Amino acid sequence: MREQALAVQRMQDYIDANLDREITLNDLAKESLFSPWYSYRLFREYTGLSPAGYIRRLRLSRSALRLRKENLRIIDLAFELGFRSADGYTRAFFREFGCTPKDYAKNPVPIALFIPYGIKFRELRKDRTTIQKHYMEKLTLEAICGSLYLSPQYVCSVFKQQEGITILDYITDYRIAVAKELLLNNRYQINDVMLMVGYNDAKYFVKVFRKKTGVTPSEYRKMFI
């Protein structure tokens, strides 16, 4: 993961941990290890929001969750969130959700909450593109994680949360899916297909293919050709 992306993630983490406090651009710059001006530029580039806009939307969404679950006075919640007055909080809440905090507390209708998506998780989704571009090569967890500057264990954990399977299973599934397409073309020998999808051992390729499809590569070809 590029240092700029990691810097934005550090700023996001700081905001999340200090949402009930005053957060300045200088605070965020200290976390990002860049200048305030460059920190602002990076944050806007990666999240699509200014730091102030991001903080405001996150605070309002967190406040909506609390209004739905807790019995709170609007003025107390406003001051907790850093608003200078209940009126200012009410106006901001109405602009964001189309109803007042008071009305929402009485009748919590469905609203579109702002859910921040960590930059590191967005960057991790690029793993799929890496796999799809290099499936024919020898792929290791270390190679996949190298550009992200994150541990293989961490990347595996997050990838499984996002995709529902491990990275290694994803690689295997993708390779077999490509192999099935290539086997429909008589121009390619089975050994050619094996090499084209990143396998070097014919017995292992057949074993994996049968495990995923229930048939061998040659049996699969005969089913369709």
JSON list of N, CA and C in Angstrom, two decimals, residues 38-118:
[
{"chain": "A", "resi": 38, "resn": "TYR", "atom": "N", "xyz": [-0.77, 19.30, 2.55]},
{"chain": "A", "resi": 38, "resn": "TYR", "atom": "CA", "xyz": [-0.72, 18.06, 1.80]},
{"chain": "A", "resi": 38, "resn": "TYR", "atom": "C", "xyz": [-1.63, 17.01, 2.43]},
{"chain": "A", "resi": 39, "resn": "SER", "atom": "N", "xyz": [-1.77, 17.03, 3.74]},
{"chain": "A", "resi": 39, "resn": "SER", "atom": "CA", "xyz": [-2.68, 16.11, 4.42]},
{"chain": "A", "resi": 39, "resn": "SER", "atom": "C", "xyz": [-4.11, 16.34, 3.96]},
{"chain": "A", "resi": 40, "resn": "TYR", "atom": "N", "xyz": [-4.49, 17.61, 3.88]},
{"chain": "A", "resi": 40, "resn": "TYR", "atom": "CA", "xyz": [-5.84, 17.96, 3.41]},
{"chain": "A", "resi": 40, "resn": "TYR", "atom": "C", "xyz": [-6.05, 17.46, 1.98]},
{"chain": "A", "resi": 41, "resn": "ARG", "atom": "N", "xyz": [-5.07, 17.69, 1.14]},
{"chain": "A", "resi": 41, "resn": "ARG", "atom": "CA", "xyz": [-5.16, 17.27, -0.27]},
{"chain": "A", "resi": 41, "resn": "ARG", "atom": "C", "xyz": [-5.28, 15.76, -0.38]},
{"chain": "A", "resi": 42, "resn": "LEU", "atom": "N", "xyz": [-4.46, 15.02, 0.38]},
{"chain": "A", "resi": 42, "resn": "LEU", "atom": "CA", "xyz": [-4.51, 13.56, 0.35]},
{"chain": "A", "resi": 42, "resn": "LEU", "atom": "C", "xyz": [-5.86, 13.04, 0.83]},
{"chain": "A", "resi": 43, "resn": "PHE", "atom": "N", "xyz": [-6.33, 13.61, 1.93]},
{"chain": "A", "resi": 43, "resn": "PHE", "atom": "CA", "xyz": [-7.58, 13.14, 2.51]},
{"chain": "A", "resi": 43, "resn": "PHE", "atom": "C", "xyz": [-8.73, 13.32, 1.53]},
{"chain": "A", "resi": 44, "resn": "ARG", "atom": "N", "xyz": [-8.77, 14.47, 0.89]},
{"chain": "A", "resi": 44, "resn": "ARG", "atom": "CA", "xyz": [-9.84, 14.74, -0.08]},
{"chain": "A", "resi": 44, "resn": "ARG", "atom": "C", "xyz": [-9.71, 13.83, -1.30]},
{"chain": "A", "resi": 45, "resn": "GLU", "atom": "N", "xyz": [-8.49, 13.59, -1.72]},
{"chain": "A", "resi": 45, "resn": "GLU", "atom": "CA", "xyz": [-8.26, 12.75, -2.90]},
{"chain": "A", "resi": 45, "resn": "GLU", "atom": "C", "xyz": [-8.72, 11.31, -2.66]},
{"chain": "A", "resi": 46, "resn": "TYR", "atom": "N", "xyz": [-8.44, 10.78, -1.48]},
{"chain": "A", "resi": 46, "resn": "TYR", "atom": "CA", "xyz": [-8.73, 9.37, -1.20]},
{"chain": "A", "resi": 46, "resn": "TYR", "atom": "C", "xyz": [-10.15, 9.13, -0.71]},
{"chain": "A", "resi": 47, "resn": "THR", "atom": "N", "xyz": [-10.75, 10.10, -0.01]},
{"chain": "A", "resi": 47, "resn": "THR", "atom": "CA", "xyz": [-12.08, 9.87, 0.55]},
{"chain": "A", "resi": 47, "resn": "THR", "atom": "C", "xyz": [-13.18, 10.61, -0.20]},
{"chain": "A", "resi": 48, "resn": "GLY", "atom": "N", "xyz": [-12.82, 11.61, -0.99]},
{"chain": "A", "resi": 48, "resn": "GLY", "atom": "CA", "xyz": [-13.82, 12.39, -1.70]},
{"chain": "A", "resi": 48, "resn": "GLY", "atom": "C", "xyz": [-14.46, 13.47, -0.84]},
{"chain": "A", "resi": 49, "resn": "LEU", "atom": "N", "xyz": [-13.97, 13.63, 0.39]},
{"chain": "A", "resi": 49, "resn": "LEU", "atom": "CA", "xyz": [-14.49, 14.64, 1.31]},
{"chain": "A", "resi": 49, "resn": "LEU", "atom": "C", "xyz": [-13.35, 15.40, 1.95]},
{"chain": "A", "resi": 50, "resn": "SER", "atom": "N", "xyz": [-13.64, 16.62, 2.34]},
{"chain": "A", "resi": 50, "resn": "SER", "atom": "CA", "xyz": [-12.66, 17.36, 3.15]},
{"chain": "A", "resi": 50, "resn": "SER", "atom": "C", "xyz": [-12.65, 16.74, 4.54]},
{"chain": "A", "resi": 51, "resn": "PRO", "atom": "N", "xyz": [-11.58, 16.91, 5.31]},
{"chain": "A", "resi": 51, "resn": "PRO", "atom": "CA", "xyz": [-11.58, 16.38, 6.68]},
{"chain": "A", "resi": 51, "resn": "PRO", "atom": "C", "xyz": [-12.77, 16.89, 7.49]},
{"chain": "A", "resi": 52, "resn": "ALA", "atom": "N", "xyz": [-13.09, 18.18, 7.36]},
{"chain": "A", "resi": 52, "resn": "ALA", "atom": "CA", "xyz": [-14.21, 18.75, 8.11]},
{"chain": "A", "resi": 52, "resn": "ALA", "atom": "C", "xyz": [-15.54, 18.12, 7.69]},
{"chain": "A", "resi": 53, "resn": "GLY", "atom": "N", "xyz": [-15.72, 17.92, 6.39]},
{"chain": "A", "resi": 53, "resn": "GLY", "atom": "CA", "xyz": [-16.95, 17.30, 5.89]},
{"chain": "A", "resi": 53, "resn": "GLY", "atom": "C", "xyz": [-17.07, 15.85, 6.33]},
{"chain": "A", "resi": 54, "resn": "TYR", "atom": "N", "xyz": [-15.95, 15.16, 6.31]},
{"chain": "A", "resi": 54, "resn": "TYR", "atom": "CA", "xyz": [-15.93, 13.76, 6.74]},
{"chain": "A", "resi": 54, "resn": "TYR", "atom": "C", "xyz": [-16.29, 13.65, 8.22]},
{"chain": "A", "resi": 55, "resn": "ILE", "atom": "N", "xyz": [-15.68, 14.50, 9.03]},
{"chain": "A", "resi": 55, "resn": "ILE", "atom": "CA", "xyz": [-15.94, 14.49, 10.48]},
{"chain": "A", "resi": 55, "resn": "ILE", "atom": "C", "xyz": [-17.40, 14.84, 10.76]},
{"chain": "A", "resi": 56, "resn": "ARG", "atom": "N", "xyz": [-17.92, 15.85, 10.07]},
{"chain": "A", "resi": 56, "resn": "ARG", "atom": "CA", "xyz": [-19.30, 16.26, 10.29]},
{"chain": "A", "resi": 56, "resn": "ARG", "atom": "C", "xyz": [-20.27, 15.13, 9.96]},
{"chain": "A", "resi": 57, "resn": "ARG", "atom": "N", "xyz": [-20.08, 14.50, 8.81]},
{"chain": "A", "resi": 57, "resn": "ARG", "atom": "CA", "xyz": [-20.99, 13.42, 8.40]},
{"chain": "A", "resi": 57, "resn": "ARG", "atom": "C", "xyz": [-20.89, 12.22, 9.34]},
{"chain": "A", "resi": 58, "resn": "LEU", "atom": "N", "xyz": [-19.68, 11.92, 9.78]},
{"chain": "A", "resi": 58, "resn": "LEU", "atom": "CA", "xyz": [-19.51, 10.79, 10.69]},
{"chain": "A", "resi": 58, "resn": "LEU", "atom": "C", "xyz": [-20.16, 11.08, 12.04]},
{"chain": "A", "resi": 59, "resn": "ARG", "atom": "N", "xyz": [-19.99, 12.30, 12.54]},
{"chain": "A", "resi": 59, "resn": "ARG", "atom": "CA", "xyz": [-20.60, 12.68, 13.81]},
{"chain": "A", "resi": 59, "resn": "ARG", "atom": "C", "xyz": [-22.13, 12.63, 13.73]},
{"chain": "A", "resi": 60, "resn": "LEU", "atom": "N", "xyz": [-22.66, 13.12, 12.65]},
{"chain": "A", "resi": 60, "resn": "LEU", "atom": "CA", "xyz": [-24.12, 13.13, 12.49]},
{"chain": "A", "resi": 60, "resn": "LEU", "atom": "C", "xyz": [-24.67, 11.71, 12.42]},
{"chain": "A", "resi": 61, "resn": "SER", "atom": "N", "xyz": [-23.98, 10.83, 11.71]},
{"chain": "A", "resi": 61, "resn": "SER", "atom": "CA", "xyz": [-24.45, 9.45, 11.61]},
{"chain": "A", "resi": 61, "resn": "SER", "atom": "C", "xyz": [-24.35, 8.73, 12.95]},
{"chain": "A", "resi": 62, "resn": "ARG", "atom": "N", "xyz": [-23.26, 8.98, 13.67]},
{"chain": "A", "resi": 62, "resn": "ARG", "atom": "CA", "xyz": [-23.13, 8.38, 15.00]},
{"chain": "A", "resi": 62, "resn": "ARG", "atom": "C", "xyz": [-24.22, 8.91, 15.93]},
{"chain": "A", "resi": 63, "resn": "SER", "atom": "N", "xyz": [-24.55, 10.19, 15.78]},
{"chain": "A", "resi": 63, "resn": "SER", "atom": "CA", "xyz": [-25.59, 10.76, 16.63]},
{"chain": "A", "resi": 63, "resn": "SER", "atom": "C", "xyz": [-26.95, 10.14, 16.32]},
{"chain": "A", "resi": 64, "resn": "ALA", "atom": "N", "xyz": [-27.20, 9.85, 15.04]},
{"chain": "A", "resi": 64, "resn": "ALA", "atom": "CA", "xyz": [-28.47, 9.22, 14.66]},
{"chain": "A", "resi": 64, "resn": "ALA", "atom": "C", "xyz": [-28.59, 7.84, 15.30]},
{"chain": "A", "resi": 65, "resn": "LEU", "atom": "N", "xyz": [-27.50, 7.11, 15.34]},
{"chain": "A", "resi": 65, "resn": "LEU", "atom": "CA", "xyz": [-27.52, 5.80, 15.97]},
{"chain": "A", "resi": 65, "resn": "LEU", "atom": "C", "xyz": [-27.83, 5.91, 17.46]},
{"chain": "A", "resi": 66, "resn": "ARG", "atom": "N", "xyz": [-27.27, 6.93, 18.09]},
{"chain": "A", "resi": 66, "resn": "ARG", "atom": "CA", "xyz": [-27.51, 7.11, 19.52]},
{"chain": "A", "resi": 66, "resn": "ARG", "atom": "C", "xyz": [-28.95, 7.57, 19.78]},
{"chain": "A", "resi": 67, "resn": "LEU", "atom": "N", "xyz": [-29.47, 8.41, 18.92]},
{"chain": "A", "resi": 67, "resn": "LEU", "atom": "CA", "xyz": [-30.87, 8.85, 19.08]},
{"chain": "A", "resi": 67, "resn": "LEU", "atom": "C", "xyz": [-31.83, 7.68, 18.97]},
{"chain": "A", "resi": 68, "resn": "ARG", "atom": "N", "xyz": [-31.45, 6.72, 18.14]},
{"chain": "A", "resi": 68, "resn": "ARG", "atom": "CA", "xyz": [-32.32, 5.57, 17.93]},
{"chain": "A", "resi": 68, "resn": "ARG", "atom": "C", "xyz": [-32.28, 4.61, 19.12]},
{"chain": "A", "resi": 69, "resn": "LYS", "atom": "N", "xyz": [-31.14, 4.58, 19.82]},
{"chain": "A", "resi": 69, "resn": "LYS", "atom": "CA", "xyz": [-30.97, 3.59, 20.89]},
{"chain": "A", "resi": 69, "resn": "LYS", "atom": "C", "xyz": [-31.07, 4.16, 22.29]},
{"chain": "A", "resi": 70, "resn": "GLU", "atom": "N", "xyz": [-30.81, 5.47, 22.45]},
{"chain": "A", "resi": 70, "resn": "GLU", "atom": "CA", "xyz": [-30.73, 6.05, 23.79]},
{"chain": "A", "resi": 70, "resn": "GLU", "atom": "C", "xyz": [-31.75, 7.19, 23.94]},
{"chain": "A", "resi": 71, "resn": "ASN", "atom": "N", "xyz": [-32.08, 7.45, 25.17]},
{"chain": "A", "resi": 71, "resn": "ASN", "atom": "CA", "xyz": [-32.97, 8.57, 25.49]},
{"chain": "A", "resi": 71, "resn": "ASN", "atom": "C", "xyz": [-32.11, 9.78, 25.86]},
{"chain": "A", "resi": 72, "resn": "LEU", "atom": "N", "xyz": [-31.85, 10.64, 24.88]},
{"chain": "A", "resi": 72, "resn": "LEU", "atom": "CA", "xyz": [-30.91, 11.75, 25.07]},
{"chain": "A", "resi": 72, "resn": "LEU", "atom": "C", "xyz": [-31.58, 13.09, 24.82]},
{"chain": "A", "resi": 73, "resn": "ARG", "atom": "N", "xyz": [-31.08, 14.11, 25.52]},
{"chain": "A", "resi": 73, "resn": "ARG", "atom": "CA", "xyz": [-31.51, 15.47, 25.22]},
{"chain": "A", "resi": 73, "resn": "ARG", "atom": "C", "xyz": [-30.71, 15.97, 24.02]},
{"chain": "A", "resi": 74, "resn": "ILE", "atom": "N", "xyz": [-31.39, 16.61, 23.11]},
{"chain": "A", "resi": 74, "resn": "ILE", "atom": "CA", "xyz": [-30.75, 17.07, 21.87]},
{"chain": "A", "resi": 74, "resn": "ILE", "atom": "C", "xyz": [-29.58, 17.99, 22.18]},
{"chain": "A", "resi": 75, "resn": "ILE", "atom": "N", "xyz": [-29.75, 18.89, 23.13]},
{"chain": "A", "resi": 75, "resn": "ILE", "atom": "CA", "xyz": [-28.70, 19.85, 23.44]},
{"chain": "A", "resi": 75, "resn": "ILE", "atom": "C", "xyz": [-27.46, 19.16, 23.99]},
{"chain": "A", "resi": 76, "resn": "ASP", "atom": "N", "xyz": [-27.65, 18.11, 24.80]},
{"chain": "A", "resi": 76, "resn": "ASP", "atom": "CA", "xyz": [-26.51, 17.39, 25.35]},
{"chain": "A", "resi": 76, "resn": "ASP", "atom": "C", "xyz": [-25.75, 16.66, 24.25]},
{"chain": "A", "resi": 77, "resn": "LEU", "atom": "N", "xyz": [-26.48, 16.05, 23.35]},
{"chain": "A", "resi": 77, "resn": "LEU", "atom": "CA", "xyz": [-25.85, 15.33, 22.25]},
{"chain": "A", "resi": 77, "resn": "LEU", "atom": "C", "xyz": [-25.12, 16.30, 21.33]},
{"chain": "A", "resi": 78, "resn": "ALA", "atom": "N", "xyz": [-25.70, 17.48, 21.11]},
{"chain": "A", "resi": 78, "resn": "ALA", "atom": "CA", "xyz": [-25.08, 18.48, 20.25]},
{"chain": "A", "resi": 78, "resn": "ALA", "atom": "C", "xyz": [-23.72, 18.89, 20.80]},
{"chain": "A", "resi": 79, "resn": "PHE", "atom": "N", "xyz": [-23.65, 19.17, 22.09]},
{"chain": "A", "resi": 79, "resn": "PHE", "atom": "CA", "xyz": [-22.39, 19.60, 22.69]},
{"chain": "A", "resi": 79, "resn": "PHE", "atom": "C", "xyz": [-21.37, 18.45, 22.72]},
{"chain": "A", "resi": 80, "resn": "GLU", "atom": "N", "xyz": [-21.84, 17.24, 22.94]},
{"chain": "A", "resi": 80, "resn": "GLU", "atom": "CA", "xyz": [-20.94, 16.08, 22.93]},
{"chain": "A", "resi": 80, "resn": "GLU", "atom": "C", "xyz": [-20.27, 15.93, 21.57]},
{"chain": "A", "resi": 81, "resn": "LEU", "atom": "N", "xyz": [-21.00, 16.27, 20.52]},
{"chain": "A", "resi": 81, "resn": "LEU", "atom": "CA", "xyz": [-20.48, 16.11, 19.16]},
{"chain": "A", "resi": 81, "resn": "LEU", "atom": "C", "xyz": [-19.66, 17.30, 18.68]},
{"chain": "A", "resi": 82, "resn": "GLY", "atom": "N", "xyz": [-19.54, 18.30, 19.52]},
{"chain": "A", "resi": 82, "resn": "GLY", "atom": "CA", "xyz": [-18.73, 19.44, 19.14]},
{"chain": "A", "resi": 82, "resn": "GLY", "atom": "C", "xyz": [-19.47, 20.57, 18.47]},
{"chain": "A", "resi": 83, "resn": "PHE", "atom": "N", "xyz": [-20.80, 20.49, 18.42]},
{"chain": "A", "resi": 83, "resn": "PHE", "atom": "CA", "xyz": [-21.57, 21.60, 17.86]},
{"chain": "A", "resi": 83, "resn": "PHE", "atom": "C", "xyz": [-21.70, 22.69, 18.93]},
{"chain": "A", "resi": 84, "resn": "ARG", "atom": "N", "xyz": [-21.74, 23.92, 18.49]},
{"chain": "A", "resi": 84, "resn": "ARG", "atom": "CA", "xyz": [-21.76, 25.04, 19.43]},
{"chain": "A", "resi": 84, "resn": "ARG", "atom": "C", "xyz": [-23.15, 25.34, 19.96]},
{"chain": "A", "resi": 85, "resn": "SER", "atom": "N", "xyz": [-24.16, 24.81, 19.29]},
{"chain": "A", "resi": 85, "resn": "SER", "atom": "CA", "xyz": [-25.53, 25.04, 19.75]},
{"chain": "A", "resi": 85, "resn": "SER", "atom": "C", "xyz": [-26.43, 23.91, 19.27]},
{"chain": "A", "resi": 86, "resn": "ALA", "atom": "N", "xyz": [-27.56, 23.74, 19.95]},
{"chain": "A", "resi": 86, "resn": "ALA", "atom": "CA", "xyz": [-28.53, 22.73, 19.53]},
{"chain": "A", "resi": 86, "resn": "ALA", "atom": "C", "xyz": [-29.13, 23.10, 18.18]},
{"chain": "A", "resi": 87, "resn": "ASP", "atom": "N", "xyz": [-29.29, 24.41, 17.95]},
{"chain": "A", "resi": 87, "resn": "ASP", "atom": "CA", "xyz": [-29.85, 24.84, 16.66]},
{"chain": "A", "resi": 87, "resn": "ASP", "atom": "C", "xyz": [-28.92, 24.47, 15.51]},
{"chain": "A", "resi": 88, "resn": "GLY", "atom": "N", "xyz": [-27.62, 24.69, 15.72]},
{"chain": "A", "resi": 88, "resn": "GLY", "atom": "CA", "xyz": [-26.65, 24.35, 14.67]},
{"chain": "A", "resi": 88, "resn": "GLY", "atom": "C", "xyz": [-26.64, 22.86, 14.38]},
{"chain": "A", "resi": 89, "resn": "TYR", "atom": "N", "xyz": [-26.73, 22.06, 15.43]},
{"chain": "A", "resi": 89, "resn": "TYR", "atom": "CA", "xyz": [-26.78, 20.61, 15.27]},
{"chain": "A", "resi": 89, "resn": "TYR", "atom": "C", "xyz": [-28.05, 20.20, 14.54]},
{"chain": "A", "resi": 90, "resn": "THR", "atom": "N", "xyz": [-29.17, 20.80, 14.91]},
{"chain": "A", "resi": 90, "resn": "THR", "atom": "CA", "xyz": [-30.46, 20.46, 14.28]},
{"chain": "A", "resi": 90, "resn": "THR", "atom": "C", "xyz": [-30.44, 20.79, 12.80]},
{"chain": "A", "resi": 91, "resn": "ARG", "atom": "N", "xyz": [-29.88, 21.95, 12.45]},
{"chain": "A", "resi": 91, "resn": "ARG", "atom": "CA", "xyz": [-29.82, 22.33, 11.03]},
{"chain": "A", "resi": 91, "resn": "ARG", "atom": "C", "xyz": [-28.94, 21.36, 10.24]},
{"chain": "A", "resi": 92, "resn": "ALA", "atom": "N", "xyz": [-27.80, 21.01, 10.83]},
{"chain": "A", "resi": 92, "resn": "ALA", "atom": "CA", "xyz": [-26.89, 20.09, 10.16]},
{"chain": "A", "resi": 92, "resn": "ALA", "atom": "C", "xyz": [-27.53, 18.72, 9.99]},
{"chain": "A", "resi": 93, "resn": "PHE", "atom": "N", "xyz": [-28.23, 18.26, 11.02]},
{"chain": "A", "resi": 93, "resn": "PHE", "atom": "CA", "xyz": [-28.91, 16.97, 10.97]},
{"chain": "A", "resi": 93, "resn": "PHE", "atom": "C", "xyz": [-29.98, 16.97, 9.89]},
{"chain": "A", "resi": 94, "resn": "PHE", "atom": "N", "xyz": [-30.71, 18.06, 9.80]},
{"chain": "A", "resi": 94, "resn": "PHE", "atom": "CA", "xyz": [-31.78, 18.15, 8.80]},
{"chain": "A", "resi": 94, "resn": "PHE", "atom": "C", "xyz": [-31.19, 18.16, 7.38]},
{"chain": "A", "resi": 95, "resn": "ARG", "atom": "N", "xyz": [-30.10, 18.88, 7.18]},
{"chain": "A", "resi": 95, "resn": "ARG", "atom": "CA", "xyz": [-29.46, 18.91, 5.85]},
{"chain": "A", "resi": 95, "resn": "ARG", "atom": "C", "xyz": [-28.95, 17.53, 5.46]},
{"chain": "A", "resi": 96, "resn": "GLU", "atom": "N", "xyz": [-28.49, 16.77, 6.43]},
{"chain": "A", "resi": 96, "resn": "GLU", "atom": "CA", "xyz": [-27.92, 15.46, 6.14]},
{"chain": "A", "resi": 96, "resn": "GLU", "atom": "C", "xyz": [-29.00, 14.40, 5.91]},
{"chain": "A", "resi": 97, "resn": "PHE", "atom": "N", "xyz": [-30.07, 14.43, 6.73]},
{"chain": "A", "resi": 97, "resn": "PHE", "atom": "CA", "xyz": [-31.03, 13.33, 6.71]},
{"chain": "A", "resi": 97, "resn": "PHE", "atom": "C", "xyz": [-32.45, 13.73, 6.32]},
{"chain": "A", "resi": 98, "resn": "GLY", "atom": "N", "xyz": [-32.73, 15.03, 6.22]},
{"chain": "A", "resi": 98, "resn": "GLY", "atom": "CA", "xyz": [-34.07, 15.45, 5.81]},
{"chain": "A", "resi": 98, "resn": "GLY", "atom": "C", "xyz": [-35.10, 15.43, 6.93]},
{"chain": "A", "resi": 99, "resn": "CYS", "atom": "N", "xyz": [-34.66, 15.32, 8.16]},
{"chain": "A", "resi": 99, "resn": "CYS", "atom": "CA", "xyz": [-35.56, 15.39, 9.31]},
{"chain": "A", "resi": 99, "resn": "CYS", "atom": "C", "xyz": [-34.78, 15.94, 10.50]},
{"chain": "A", "resi": 100, "resn": "THR", "atom": "N", "xyz": [-35.47, 16.41, 11.51]},
{"chain": "A", "resi": 100, "resn": "THR", "atom": "CA", "xyz": [-34.79, 16.96, 12.69]},
{"chain": "A", "resi": 100, "resn": "THR", "atom": "C", "xyz": [-34.42, 15.83, 13.64]},
{"chain": "A", "resi": 101, "resn": "PRO", "atom": "N", "xyz": [-33.43, 16.05, 14.52]},
{"chain": "A", "resi": 101, "resn": "PRO", "atom": "CA", "xyz": [-33.09, 15.04, 15.52]},
{"chain": "A", "resi": 101, "resn": "PRO", "atom": "C", "xyz": [-34.28, 14.68, 16.40]},
{"chain": "A", "resi": 102, "resn": "LYS", "atom": "N", "xyz": [-35.08, 15.69, 16.75]},
{"chain": "A", "resi": 102, "resn": "LYS", "atom": "CA", "xyz": [-36.23, 15.44, 17.61]},
{"chain": "A", "resi": 102, "resn": "LYS", "atom": "C", "xyz": [-37.23, 14.51, 16.93]},
{"chain": "A", "resi": 103, "resn": "ASP", "atom": "N", "xyz": [-37.51, 14.79, 15.65]},
{"chain": "A", "resi": 103, "resn": "ASP", "atom": "CA", "xyz": [-38.46, 13.95, 14.91]},
{"chain": "A", "resi": 103, "resn": "ASP", "atom": "C", "xyz": [-37.91, 12.53, 14.73]},
{"chain": "A", "resi": 104, "resn": "TYR", "atom": "N", "xyz": [-36.61, 12.45, 14.47]},
{"chain": "A", "resi": 104, "resn": "TYR", "atom": "CA", "xyz": [-36.00, 11.14, 14.26]},
{"chain": "A", "resi": 104, "resn": "TYR", "atom": "C", "xyz": [-36.01, 10.31, 15.55]},
{"chain": "A", "resi": 105, "resn": "ALA", "atom": "N", "xyz": [-35.77, 10.97, 16.68]},
{"chain": "A", "resi": 105, "resn": "ALA", "atom": "CA", "xyz": [-35.78, 10.26, 17.96]},
{"chain": "A", "resi": 105, "resn": "ALA", "atom": "C", "xyz": [-37.17, 9.68, 18.24]},
{"chain": "A", "resi": 106, "resn": "LYS", "atom": "N", "xyz": [-38.20, 10.42, 17.86]},
{"chain": "A", "resi": 106, "resn": "LYS", "atom": "CA", "xyz": [-39.57, 9.95, 18.08]},
{"chain": "A", "resi": 106, "resn": "LYS", "atom": "C", "xyz": [-39.96, 8.85, 17.10]},
{"chain": "A", "resi": 107, "resn": "ASN", "atom": "N", "xyz": [-39.49, 9.01, 15.86]},
{"chain": "A", "resi": 107, "resn": "ASN", "atom": "CA", "xyz": [-39.86, 8.05, 14.82]},
{"chain": "A", "resi": 107, "resn": "ASN", "atom": "C", "xyz": [-38.64, 7.76, 13.94]},
{"chain": "A", "resi": 108, "resn": "PRO", "atom": "N", "xyz": [-37.79, 6.80, 14.36]},
{"chain": "A", "resi": 108, "resn": "PRO", "atom": "CA", "xyz": [-36.54, 6.52, 13.64]},
{"chain": "A", "resi": 108, "resn": "PRO", "atom": "C", "xyz": [-36.77, 5.82, 12.29]},
{"chain": "A", "resi": 109, "resn": "VAL", "atom": "N", "xyz": [-37.16, 6.62, 11.32]},
{"chain": "A", "resi": 109, "resn": "VAL", "atom": "CA", "xyz": [-37.38, 6.09, 9.97]},
{"chain": "A", "resi": 109, "resn": "VAL", "atom": "C", "xyz": [-36.03, 5.73, 9.35]},
{"chain": "A", "resi": 110, "resn": "PRO", "atom": "N", "xyz": [-36.01, 4.87, 8.33]},
{"chain": "A", "resi": 110, "resn": "PRO", "atom": "CA", "xyz": [-34.75, 4.53, 7.68]},
{"chain": "A", "resi": 110, "resn": "PRO", "atom": "C", "xyz": [-34.09, 5.77, 7.05]},
{"chain": "A", "resi": 111, "resn": "ILE", "atom": "N", "xyz": [-32.81, 5.94, 7.33]},
{"chain": "A", "resi": 111, "resn": "ILE", "atom": "CA", "xyz": [-32.04, 7.05, 6.76]},
{"chain": "A", "resi": 111, "resn": "ILE", "atom": "C", "xyz": [-30.72, 6.49, 6.25]},
{"chain": "A", "resi": 112, "resn": "ALA", "atom": "N", "xyz": [-30.11, 7.21, 5.33]},
{"chain": "A", "resi": 112, "resn": "ALA", "atom": "CA", "xyz": [-28.83, 6.78, 4.76]},
{"chain": "A", "resi": 112, "resn": "ALA", "atom": "C", "xyz": [-27.70, 7.28, 5.65]},
{"chain": "A", "resi": 113, "resn": "LEU", "atom": "N", "xyz": [-27.17, 6.39, 6.48]},
{"chain": "A", "resi": 113, "resn": "LEU", "atom": "CA", "xyz": [-26.07, 6.76, 7.36]},
{"chain": "A", "resi": 113, "resn": "LEU", "atom": "C", "xyz": [-24.76, 6.80, 6.59]},
{"chain": "A", "resi": 114, "resn": "PHE", "atom": "N", "xyz": [-23.87, 7.65, 7.05]},
{"chain": "A", "resi": 114, "resn": "PHE", "atom": "CA", "xyz": [-22.53, 7.74, 6.46]},
{"chain": "A", "resi": 114, "resn": "PHE", "atom": "C", "xyz": [-21.67, 6.67, 7.12]},
{"chain": "A", "resi": 115, "resn": "ILE", "atom": "N", "xyz": [-21.22, 5.72, 6.33]},
{"chain": "A", "resi": 115, "resn": "ILE", "atom": "CA", "xyz": [-20.36, 4.65, 6.84]},
{"chain": "A", "resi": 115, "resn": "ILE", "atom": "C", "xyz": [-19.00, 4.79, 6.17]},
{"chain": "A", "resi": 116, "resn": "PRO", "atom": "N", "xyz": [-18.01, 5.26, 6.91]},
{"chain": "A", "resi": 116, "resn": "PRO", "atom": "CA", "xyz": [-16.69, 5.45, 6.31]},
{"chain": "A", "resi": 116, "resn": "PRO", "atom": "C", "xyz": [-16.04, 4.12, 5.97]},
{"chain": "A", "resi": 117, "resn": "TYR", "atom": "N", "xyz": [-15.45, 4.07, 4.80]},
{"chain": "A", "resi": 117, "resn": "TYR", "atom": "CA", "xyz": [-14.78, 2.85, 4.35]},
{"chain": "A", "resi": 117, "resn": "TYR", "atom": "C", "xyz": [-13.28, 3.09, 4.44]},
{"chain": "A", "resi": 118, "resn": "GLY", "atom": "N", "xyz": [-12.62, 2.36, 5.35]},
{"chain": "A", "resi": 118, "resn": "GLY", "atom": "CA", "xyz": [-11.20, 2.57, 5.55]},
{"chain": "A", "resi": 118, "resn": "GLY", "atom": "C", "xyz": [-10.41, 2.42, 4.26]}
]
